[in-house]
Amino acid sequence: MVSANLLRAARIRISVPSIAVAFFPTYVRQYHGGQTPAQEYRCDVDAEPMHRYRPGGYHPVALGDSLSDGRYKVLHKLGWGSYSTTWAAKDQTHDRYVALKITVAEARRSRDTEIFQSLAASPRNHEGSCYVNQMWDQFTLIGPNGSHDCLVLDLVGPNIADIIDSHCRGDRLPSHAAKSISRQVLQGIDYLASNGIGHGDLHTRNIALEIPELHLLSERDFITRLGEPEMGLVTRRDGKSLPSNIPTCIVRPSSFRHKDVQRLLSSPSIKTIDFGEAFFNYDALNTLHTPLPVRAPEIVFGDRLDNRVDLWSTGCLMFELVTGQPPFDVVMLTPPMLVQQMIELIDDELPSRWQVKWKEMEGEGLQQQDAWKLQSWMEEVYFHNNKHVEFTRDELRAIAKLIARLMRFEPSTRATPSELLADPWFQ
């Protein structure tokens, strides 16, 4: 008989919006019949909400626009978020394709902008620097809705969550890809830590594959690979002309799908993306909005935060890269449930300073479940339903030991990336 905890093997993958510098953004769709101040507009394409095109809001971008004294030519939309739109553009000075993130005008300089600026000013001689999305340029765009910060970032491909869902046998990565990507993620967070930075939001939707050959394509072929832009005309309900701060067309984000993902996975090269939760250690936040299934316990307990939250999340990430699912539930998960599962899974003592709060959580009607330890749970998930199997049980035990060194309750006892990378499994 299957125990209650084995229901975790049928979980839904984390579904968290990612920054729109990858080709697979996940966004809430909205109807464009909304109102902006004093006018009402229509558009048949679902994308960013029209009411955000106002003073202090989005800049009205059109395909073909040349920005920053003609250096960047806008070719397609990649996506949008609450505080920015992101576009695929051609850097005509360096003959390469980039992601152009244009913030809303009312935004004060965001934390991720400061992070990118700091990284851009630091030496890139760390081997992990190539596995972190970088800012290559920054400029200010003055438009009808105000002054917008524009960040020029690496253009990356599909994120790992989408690849696992769409292209992988048994809903998990090939073993060599899981190992290679784990190594690169560790090198990337080691690079960030060497600069006193925590990412704060590590999960499979924020790890994206590079597609180097895109930069060899002509503009026409590049647009074809992204998918022909689908545009909807914007009109006013009263039939009058559009003001200059409203775009004439709304562009649906690219529906790009790479046709040869298996080739990319044969020798994967990744970028860690989305620095919306990133922080400097000297100015750490009181909390982070890391998705619950990969959230470090010190975040849950409201303790002091530093870049070591990334070590815990990387342990969760490695578990998912190997097995195809996170170690903890993703459906109907609450902080008390998460802590209960942490205590069950991790062979470690909860720090005394968290005990009082945990006793309060225990009083919230938690149900006792069959307890699994990390190694046995990893094997159960990996071999469940006879999915595509490449790792042996001995290899899984070695991987579980590595993950256990990252997933320690006390942040100071977690292994560093360099300590893990010295393990024979990575050699």
CSV table of C-alpha atoms in Angstrom, one decimal:
chain,number,residue,atom,x,y,z
A,1,MET,CA,0.0,0.0,0.0
A,2,VAL,CA,1.3,3.4,-0.9
A,3,SER,CA,1.8,5.7,2.1
A,4,ALA,CA,0.4,9.2,2.3
A,5,ASN,CA,3.7,10.8,1.7
A,6,LEU,CA,4.1,9.0,-1.6
A,7,LEU,CA,1.4,11.3,-2.9
A,8,ARG,CA,4.2,13.8,-3.2
A,9,ALA,CA,5.4,11.9,-6.2
A,10,ALA,CA,2.5,13.3,-8.2
A,11,ARG,CA,3.1,16.9,-7.3
A,12,ILE,CA,2.7,19.9,-9.6
A,13,ARG,CA,5.9,21.7,-10.6
A,14,ILE,CA,6.6,25.1,-9.1
A,15,SER,CA,4.7,27.7,-11.1
A,16,VAL,CA,6.4,31.1,-10.4
A,17,PRO,CA,6.6,34.0,-12.8
A,18,SER,CA,10.2,34.5,-14.0
A,19,ILE,CA,11.9,37.7,-15.2
A,20,ALA,CA,11.3,38.1,-18.9
A,21,VAL,CA,14.8,37.6,-20.1
A,22,ALA,CA,14.2,34.0,-21.0
A,23,PHE,CA,12.1,32.8,-23.9
A,24,PHE,CA,9.5,31.2,-21.7
A,25,PRO,CA,8.0,33.8,-19.4
A,26,THR,CA,5.0,32.8,-17.3
A,27,TYR,CA,2.5,35.7,-16.9
A,28,VAL,CA,-1.0,36.2,-15.8
A,29,ARG,CA,-3.1,36.9,-18.9
A,30,GLN,CA,-5.3,40.1,-18.8
A,31,TYR,CA,-8.0,41.4,-21.0
A,32,HIS,CA,-7.2,44.8,-22.6
A,33,GLY,CA,-10.5,46.4,-22.1
A,34,GLY,CA,-9.2,48.2,-19.0
A,35,GLN,CA,-9.2,52.0,-18.5
A,36,THR,CA,-6.3,54.4,-18.3
A,37,PRO,CA,-7.0,57.9,-16.8
A,38,ALA,CA,-9.7,59.6,-18.8
A,39,GLN,CA,-9.6,57.2,-21.8
A,40,GLU,CA,-10.6,53.6,-22.5
A,41,TYR,CA,-8.7,51.5,-25.0
A,42,ARG,CA,-9.2,48.2,-26.8
A,43,CYS,CA,-6.8,45.5,-28.1
A,44,ASP,CA,-7.3,41.9,-29.1
A,45,VAL,CA,-3.9,40.7,-27.9
A,46,ASP,CA,-3.5,39.6,-24.3
A,47,ALA,CA,-0.3,40.9,-22.7
A,48,GLU,CA,0.6,43.7,-20.4
A,49,PRO,CA,-2.4,45.7,-19.1
A,50,MET,CA,-3.2,48.8,-21.0
A,51,HIS,CA,-3.7,50.9,-17.8
A,52,ARG,CA,0.0,50.7,-17.1
A,53,TYR,CA,0.7,52.9,-20.1
A,54,ARG,CA,0.4,56.2,-18.2
A,55,PRO,CA,2.7,58.8,-16.8
A,56,GLY,CA,5.0,56.9,-14.4
A,57,GLY,CA,4.2,53.6,-16.2
A,58,TYR,CA,5.4,51.6,-19.2
A,59,HIS,CA,7.2,53.2,-22.1
A,60,PRO,CA,5.3,52.6,-25.4
A,61,VAL,CA,7.8,50.4,-27.4
A,62,ALA,CA,7.2,49.6,-31.1
A,63,LEU,CA,9.0,46.8,-33.0
A,64,GLY,CA,11.8,48.4,-35.1
A,65,ASP,CA,12.5,51.2,-32.5
A,66,SER,CA,16.1,52.2,-32.3
A,67,LEU,CA,17.1,53.1,-28.7
A,68,SER,CA,20.3,54.6,-27.1
A,69,ASP,CA,21.3,56.7,-30.1
A,70,GLY,CA,20.4,53.9,-32.5
A,71,ARG,CA,22.6,51.2,-30.9
A,72,TYR,CA,19.7,48.8,-30.0
A,73,LYS,CA,17.0,47.8,-32.5
A,74,VAL,CA,13.9,46.2,-31.0
A,75,LEU,CA,12.9,43.0,-32.7
A,76,HIS,CA,10.4,41.1,-30.5
A,77,LYS,CA,8.8,41.1,-27.1
A,78,LEU,CA,10.1,38.6,-24.6
A,79,GLY,CA,7.6,39.4,-21.8
A,80,TRP,CA,6.4,41.8,-19.1
A,81,GLY,CA,6.1,42.2,-15.4
A,82,SER,CA,4.6,44.6,-12.9
A,83,TYR,CA,7.5,47.0,-13.2
A,84,SER,CA,9.0,46.4,-16.6
A,85,THR,CA,8.6,45.1,-20.2
A,86,THR,CA,11.4,43.1,-21.8
A,87,TRP,CA,12.3,43.0,-25.4
A,88,ALA,CA,14.7,41.0,-27.7
A,89,ALA,CA,16.9,43.5,-29.5
A,90,LYS,CA,19.9,43.7,-31.7
A,91,ASP,CA,23.1,45.4,-30.4
A,92,GLN,CA,24.2,46.9,-33.6
A,93,THR,CA,27.5,48.0,-32.1
A,94,HIS,CA,28.6,44.5,-31.1
A,95,ASP,CA,26.5,42.6,-33.6
A,96,ARG,CA,24.7,40.4,-31.0
A,97,TYR,CA,21.2,39.8,-29.7
A,98,VAL,CA,20.4,41.0,-26.1
A,99,ALA,CA,17.5,41.3,-23.7
A,100,LEU,CA,16.4,44.8,-23.1
A,101,LYS,CA,14.5,45.4,-19.8
A,102,ILE,CA,12.7,48.7,-19.7
A,103,THR,CA,11.4,49.7,-16.2
A,104,VAL,CA,8.3,51.7,-15.5
A,105,ALA,CA,9.1,55.4,-15.1
A,106,GLU,CA,7.8,55.7,-11.5
A,107,ALA,CA,10.2,53.1,-10.1
A,108,ARG,CA,13.0,54.2,-8.0
A,109,ARG,CA,16.3,52.4,-8.8
A,110,SER,CA,15.4,48.8,-8.0
A,111,ARG,CA,17.6,46.4,-6.0
A,112,ASP,CA,18.2,44.2,-9.0
A,113,THR,CA,19.6,47.2,-10.9
A,114,GLU,CA,22.0,47.9,-8.1
A,115,ILE,CA,23.0,44.2,-8.1
A,116,PHE,CA,23.7,44.2,-11.8
A,117,GLN,CA,25.7,47.5,-11.5
A,118,SER,CA,27.8,46.0,-8.8
A,119,LEU,CA,28.5,42.8,-10.8
A,120,ALA,CA,29.3,44.8,-13.9
A,121,ALA,CA,31.9,46.8,-12.0
A,122,SER,CA,33.5,43.7,-10.4
A,123,PRO,CA,36.2,41.6,-12.1
A,124,ARG,CA,34.9,38.6,-14.1
A,125,ASN,CA,37.8,36.3,-13.4
A,126,HIS,CA,35.7,34.0,-11.2
A,127,GLU,CA,34.8,30.8,-13.1
A,128,GLY,CA,31.2,31.2,-12.0
A,129,SER,CA,30.7,34.6,-13.5
A,130,CYS,CA,29.8,33.1,-16.9
A,131,TYR,CA,26.9,31.2,-15.3
A,132,VAL,CA,25.1,34.3,-14.0
A,133,ASN,CA,23.1,36.7,-16.1
A,134,GLN,CA,25.0,39.9,-16.6
A,135,MET,CA,24.2,43.5,-17.4
A,136,TRP,CA,26.2,44.7,-20.4
A,137,ASP,CA,24.9,48.2,-20.7
A,138,GLN,CA,22.5,50.6,-19.0
A,139,PHE,CA,20.9,53.8,-20.3
A,140,THR,CA,18.0,56.1,-19.6
A,141,LEU,CA,15.1,56.4,-22.0
A,142,ILE,CA,13.1,59.6,-21.9
A,143,GLY,CA,9.6,59.1,-23.2
A,144,PRO,CA,6.0,60.4,-23.0
A,145,ASN,CA,5.5,58.5,-19.7
A,146,GLY,CA,8.7,59.7,-18.0
A,147,SER,CA,12.2,58.6,-17.5
A,148,HIS,CA,12.9,54.8,-17.7
A,149,ASP,CA,15.9,52.8,-16.6
A,150,CYS,CA,16.9,50.4,-19.4
A,151,LEU,CA,19.1,47.3,-18.6
A,152,VAL,CA,20.8,45.4,-21.4
A,153,LEU,CA,21.1,41.8,-20.3
A,154,ASP,CA,22.2,38.4,-21.7
A,155,LEU,CA,19.6,36.9,-24.0
A,156,VAL,CA,18.9,33.3,-22.8
A,157,GLY,CA,16.8,30.4,-23.8
A,158,PRO,CA,14.3,28.1,-22.1
A,159,ASN,CA,14.3,27.6,-18.3
A,160,ILE,CA,14.9,24.3,-16.8
A,161,ALA,CA,11.4,23.8,-15.5
A,162,ASP,CA,9.9,24.1,-18.9
A,163,ILE,CA,12.6,21.8,-20.4
A,164,ILE,CA,11.8,19.1,-17.9
A,165,ASP,CA,8.1,19.4,-18.5
A,166,SER,CA,8.2,19.5,-22.3
A,167,HIS,CA,11.3,17.6,-23.4
A,168,CYS,CA,12.5,15.1,-20.9
A,169,ARG,CA,11.8,11.4,-20.5
A,170,GLY,CA,10.3,10.5,-17.2
A,171,ASP,CA,9.9,14.2,-16.4
A,172,ARG,CA,13.6,14.5,-15.3
A,173,LEU,CA,16.8,15.6,-16.9
A,174,PRO,CA,19.4,13.2,-18.3
A,175,SER,CA,21.9,12.3,-15.6
A,176,HIS,CA,24.8,14.1,-17.2
A,177,ALA,CA,22.8,17.3,-17.6
A,178,ALA,CA,21.6,17.2,-14.0
A,179,LYS,CA,25.3,16.9,-12.8
A,180,SER,CA,26.5,19.6,-15.2
A,181,ILE,CA,23.8,22.1,-14.3
A,182,SER,CA,24.2,21.4,-10.6
A,183,ARG,CA,27.9,22.2,-11.0
A,184,GLN,CA,27.3,25.4,-12.9
A,185,VAL,CA,24.7,26.6,-10.3
A,186,LEU,CA,27.1,26.1,-7.5
A,187,GLN,CA,29.8,28.0,-9.4
A,188,GLY,CA,27.4,30.8,-10.0
A,189,ILE,CA,26.3,31.2,-6.4
A,190,ASP,CA,29.9,31.0,-5.3
A,191,TYR,CA,30.6,33.9,-7.7
A,192,LEU,CA,27.7,35.9,-6.2
A,193,ALA,CA,28.8,35.1,-2.7
A,194,SER,CA,32.4,36.3,-3.5
A,195,ASN,CA,30.8,39.6,-4.3
A,196,GLY,CA,28.7,39.7,-1.1
A,197,ILE,CA,25.4,39.0,-3.0
A,198,GLY,CA,22.6,36.5,-2.4
A,199,HIS,CA,20.3,35.6,-5.2
A,200,GLY,CA,17.3,34.8,-2.9
A,201,ASP,CA,15.1,33.1,-5.5
A,202,LEU,CA,16.9,30.0,-6.8
A,203,HIS,CA,14.6,27.4,-8.5
A,204,THR,CA,14.3,25.7,-11.8
A,205,ARG,CA,12.4,28.6,-13.5
A,206,ASN,CA,15.3,30.9,-12.7
A,207,ILE,CA,17.9,28.7,-14.3
A,208,ALA,CA,17.9,29.1,-18.1
A,209,LEU,CA,19.9,27.5,-20.9
A,210,GLU,CA,22.1,29.5,-23.3
A,211,ILE,CA,21.7,29.2,-27.0
A,212,PRO,CA,25.0,30.6,-28.4
A,213,GLU,CA,24.1,30.0,-32.1
A,214,LEU,CA,21.3,32.5,-31.9
A,215,HIS,CA,23.9,35.3,-32.2
A,216,LEU,CA,25.0,33.9,-35.6
A,217,LEU,CA,21.6,34.3,-37.2
A,218,SER,CA,20.5,37.1,-39.4
A,219,GLU,CA,17.7,39.4,-38.1
A,220,ARG,CA,15.2,37.7,-40.3
A,221,ASP,CA,16.2,34.2,-39.2
A,222,PHE,CA,16.4,35.3,-35.5
A,223,ILE,CA,12.8,36.7,-35.7
A,224,THR,CA,11.7,33.4,-37.4
A,225,ARG,CA,13.2,31.4,-34.5
A,226,LEU,CA,11.4,33.5,-32.0
A,227,GLY,CA,8.1,33.2,-33.9
A,228,GLU,CA,6.6,35.9,-36.1
A,229,PRO,CA,5.4,38.7,-33.9
A,230,GLU,CA,1.6,38.7,-33.3
A,231,MET,CA,0.4,42.2,-32.9
A,232,GLY,CA,-3.0,43.7,-32.0
A,233,LEU,CA,-4.0,47.2,-32.9
A,234,VAL,CA,-4.9,49.5,-30.0
A,235,THR,CA,-7.9,51.7,-30.5
A,236,ARG,CA,-9.9,54.1,-28.4
A,237,ARG,CA,-13.5,53.3,-27.7
A,238,ASP,CA,-14.6,56.8,-28.7
A,239,GLY,CA,-12.8,56.5,-32.0
A,240,LYS,CA,-10.4,59.4,-31.4
A,241,SER,CA,-6.6,59.4,-32.1
A,242,LEU,CA,-4.3,57.7,-29.6
A,243,PRO,CA,-2.1,60.0,-27.4
A,244,SER,CA,1.6,59.6,-27.7
A,245,ASN,CA,2.0,57.7,-24.4
A,246,ILE,CA,-0.1,54.8,-25.6
A,247,PRO,CA,1.4,52.2,-28.0
A,248,THR,CA,-0.3,51.8,-31.4
A,249,CYS,CA,0.1,48.0,-31.1
A,250,ILE,CA,0.4,45.5,-28.4
A,251,VAL,CA,2.9,42.6,-29.2
A,252,ARG,CA,2.3,39.1,-27.8
A,253,PRO,CA,5.4,37.7,-26.1
A,254,SER,CA,7.5,35.4,-28.2
A,255,SER,CA,6.3,31.8,-28.4
A,256,PHE,CA,9.8,30.6,-29.2
A,257,ARG,CA,10.5,26.9,-28.8
A,258,HIS,CA,13.9,25.4,-29.5
A,259,LYS,CA,13.7,22.4,-31.8
A,260,ASP,CA,16.8,20.7,-30.5
A,261,VAL,CA,16.6,20.8,-26.7
A,262,GLN,CA,18.3,17.4,-26.5
A,263,ARG,CA,21.4,18.8,-28.2
A,264,LEU,CA,21.5,21.7,-25.8
A,265,LEU,CA,21.2,19.2,-22.9
A,266,SER,CA,24.1,17.2,-24.2
A,267,SER,CA,26.5,19.9,-23.2
A,268,PRO,CA,24.4,22.4,-21.2
A,269,SER,CA,25.5,26.0,-20.4
A,270,ILE,CA,23.3,27.9,-18.0
A,271,LYS,CA,22.6,31.3,-16.7
A,272,THR,CA,21.0,32.1,-13.3
A,273,ILE,CA,18.4,34.8,-14.0
A,274,ASP,CA,15.9,37.0,-12.2
A,275,PHE,CA,17.5,39.1,-9.6
A,276,GLY,CA,14.3,40.6,-8.2
A,277,GLU,CA,14.9,39.0,-4.8
A,278,ALA,CA,18.7,39.5,-4.8
A,279,PHE,CA,20.4,41.4,-2.0
A,280,PHE,CA,23.7,42.5,-0.6
A,281,ASN,CA,24.8,40.9,2.6
A,282,TYR,CA,25.5,44.3,4.2
A,283,ASP,CA,21.9,45.3,3.4
A,284,ALA,CA,20.0,42.1,3.8
A,285,LEU,CA,16.2,42.2,3.9
A,286,ASN,CA,14.0,41.1,6.7
A,287,THR,CA,12.3,38.5,4.5
A,288,LEU,CA,12.4,37.1,1.0
A,289,HIS,CA,9.6,35.9,-1.3
A,290,THR,CA,11.4,32.7,-2.3
A,291,PRO,CA,8.8,30.0,-3.3
A,292,LEU,CA,7.9,27.9,-0.3
A,293,PRO,CA,9.2,24.6,-1.6
A,294,VAL,CA,12.7,26.0,-1.9
A,295,ARG,CA,12.6,28.5,0.9
A,296,ALA,CA,15.4,28.3,3.5
A,297,PRO,CA,14.2,27.8,7.1
A,298,GLU,CA,15.8,31.0,8.4
A,299,ILE,CA,13.3,32.9,6.0
A,300,VAL,CA,10.4,30.9,7.5
A,301,PHE,CA,11.5,31.7,11.1
A,302,GLY,CA,12.2,35.4,10.4
A,303,ASP,CA,15.9,35.0,11.3
A,304,ARG,CA,18.8,37.1,10.0
A,305,LEU,CA,19.3,36.5,6.3
A,306,ASP,CA,22.5,36.3,4.2
A,307,ASN,CA,23.6,34.7,1.0
A,308,ARG,CA,23.6,31.3,2.6
A,309,VAL,CA,19.8,31.1,1.9
A,310,ASP,CA,21.1,30.2,-1.6
A,311,LEU,CA,22.8,27.1,-0.3
A,312,TRP,CA,19.6,25.6,1.0
A,313,SER,CA,17.7,26.5,-2.2
A,314,THR,CA,20.5,24.9,-4.2
A,315,GLY,CA,20.1,21.7,-2.3
A,316,CYS,CA,16.4,21.7,-3.2
A,317,LEU,CA,17.3,22.6,-6.7
A,318,MET,CA,19.7,19.7,-7.0
A,319,PHE,CA,17.1,17.3,-5.7
A,320,GLU,CA,14.7,18.4,-8.4
A,321,LEU,CA,17.4,18.3,-11.2
A,322,VAL,CA,18.1,14.7,-10.3
A,323,THR,CA,14.6,13.4,-9.5
A,324,GLY,CA,12.3,15.8,-11.5
A,325,GLN,CA,10.5,17.2,-8.5
A,326,PRO,CA,11.4,19.3,-5.4
A,327,PRO,CA,11.9,17.5,-2.1
A,328,PHE,CA,8.9,19.2,-0.4
A,329,ASP,CA,5.3,19.5,-1.4
A,330,VAL,CA,4.2,22.2,-3.8
A,331,VAL,CA,0.5,21.8,-3.6
A,332,MET,CA,-1.4,23.5,-0.7
A,333,LEU,CA,1.9,24.0,1.2
A,334,THR,CA,2.0,26.3,4.2
A,335,PRO,CA,5.0,27.4,6.3
A,336,PRO,CA,4.1,25.1,9.2
A,337,MET,CA,3.7,22.1,6.8
A,338,LEU,CA,7.0,23.0,5.2
A,339,VAL,CA,8.9,23.1,8.5
A,340,GLN,CA,7.3,19.8,9.5
A,341,GLN,CA,8.5,18.2,6.3
A,342,MET,CA,12.0,19.7,6.8
A,343,ILE,CA,12.2,18.2,10.3
A,344,GLU,CA,11.1,14.8,8.9
A,345,LEU,CA,13.5,14.8,6.0
A,346,ILE,CA,16.6,16.4,7.3
A,347,ASP,CA,18.9,14.6,9.8
A,348,ASP,CA,19.5,17.7,11.8
A,349,GLU,CA,18.4,19.5,15.0
A,350,LEU,CA,16.2,22.6,14.8
A,351,PRO,CA,18.2,25.5,16.4
A,352,SER,CA,17.0,26.4,19.9
A,353,ARG,CA,16.2,30.0,18.9
A,354,TRP,CA,13.5,28.6,16.5
A,355,GLN,CA,11.9,26.2,19.0
A,356,VAL,CA,9.3,28.6,20.5
A,357,LYS,CA,8.0,29.6,17.1
A,358,TRP,CA,7.9,26.0,15.9
A,359,LYS,CA,5.8,25.0,19.0
A,360,GLU,CA,3.4,27.7,17.9
A,361,MET,CA,3.3,26.3,14.4
A,362,GLU,CA,2.7,22.8,15.7
A,363,GLY,CA,-0.5,24.0,17.3
A,364,GLU,CA,-2.0,24.8,13.9
A,365,GLY,CA,-3.5,21.4,13.3
A,366,LEU,CA,-0.7,19.7,11.5
A,367,GLN,CA,-1.3,16.0,10.7
A,368,GLN,CA,1.4,13.4,11.4
A,369,GLN,CA,2.8,11.7,8.3
A,370,ASP,CA,5.1,8.8,7.7
A,371,ALA,CA,8.6,10.2,8.1
A,372,TRP,CA,11.1,9.8,5.3
A,373,LYS,CA,14.8,10.7,5.5
A,374,LEU,CA,16.4,12.5,2.6
A,375,GLN,CA,18.3,9.5,1.1
A,376,SER,CA,15.4,7.1,1.2
A,377,TRP,CA,12.9,9.8,0.0
A,378,MET,CA,15.2,10.6,-2.9
A,379,GLU,CA,15.5,6.9,-3.9
A,380,GLU,CA,11.7,6.5,-3.6
A,381,VAL,CA,11.0,9.5,-5.8
A,382,TYR,CA,13.6,8.6,-8.4
A,383,PHE,CA,12.6,5.0,-8.8
A,384,HIS,CA,8.8,5.5,-8.4
A,385,ASN,CA,6.7,4.1,-11.3
A,386,ASN,CA,9.9,2.8,-13.0
A,387,LYS,CA,10.6,6.2,-14.6
A,388,HIS,CA,13.6,6.6,-16.9
A,389,VAL,CA,16.5,5.5,-14.7
A,390,GLU,CA,20.2,6.4,-15.2
A,391,PHE,CA,21.6,6.9,-11.7
A,392,THR,CA,22.3,3.8,-9.7
A,393,ARG,CA,21.3,3.6,-6.0
A,394,ASP,CA,24.9,4.1,-5.0
A,395,GLU,CA,25.1,7.3,-7.1
A,396,LEU,CA,21.9,8.6,-5.5
A,397,ARG,CA,23.2,8.0,-2.1
A,398,ALA,CA,26.3,10.0,-3.0
A,399,ILE,CA,24.1,12.8,-4.3
A,400,ALA,CA,21.9,12.7,-1.2
A,401,LYS,CA,24.9,13.2,1.0
A,402,LEU,CA,25.9,16.2,-1.0
A,403,ILE,CA,22.4,17.7,-0.8
A,404,ALA,CA,22.3,17.0,3.0
A,405,ARG,CA,25.5,19.1,3.4
A,406,LEU,CA,23.6,22.1,1.9
A,407,MET,CA,20.3,21.5,3.7
A,408,ARG,CA,21.3,22.1,7.2
A,409,PHE,CA,19.1,24.2,9.5
A,410,GLU,CA,22.0,26.3,10.9
A,411,PRO,CA,23.3,28.4,8.0
A,412,SER,CA,26.9,28.4,9.3
A,413,THR,CA,27.0,24.6,9.1
A,414,ARG,CA,26.1,24.4,5.4
A,415,ALA,CA,28.9,23.4,3.0
A,416,THR,CA,30.2,26.1,0.7
A,417,PRO,CA,30.0,25.7,-3.1
A,418,SER,CA,33.8,25.1,-3.3
A,419,GLU,CA,33.6,22.4,-0.7
A,420,LEU,CA,30.8,20.6,-2.6
A,421,LEU,CA,32.6,21.0,-6.0
A,422,ALA,CA,35.6,19.2,-4.5
A,423,ASP,CA,33.5,16.1,-4.0
A,424,PRO,CA,34.4,13.1,-6.2
A,425,TRP,CA,30.9,13.1,-7.7
A,426,PHE,CA,31.7,16.3,-9.5
A,427,GLN,CA,35.0,15.2,-10.8
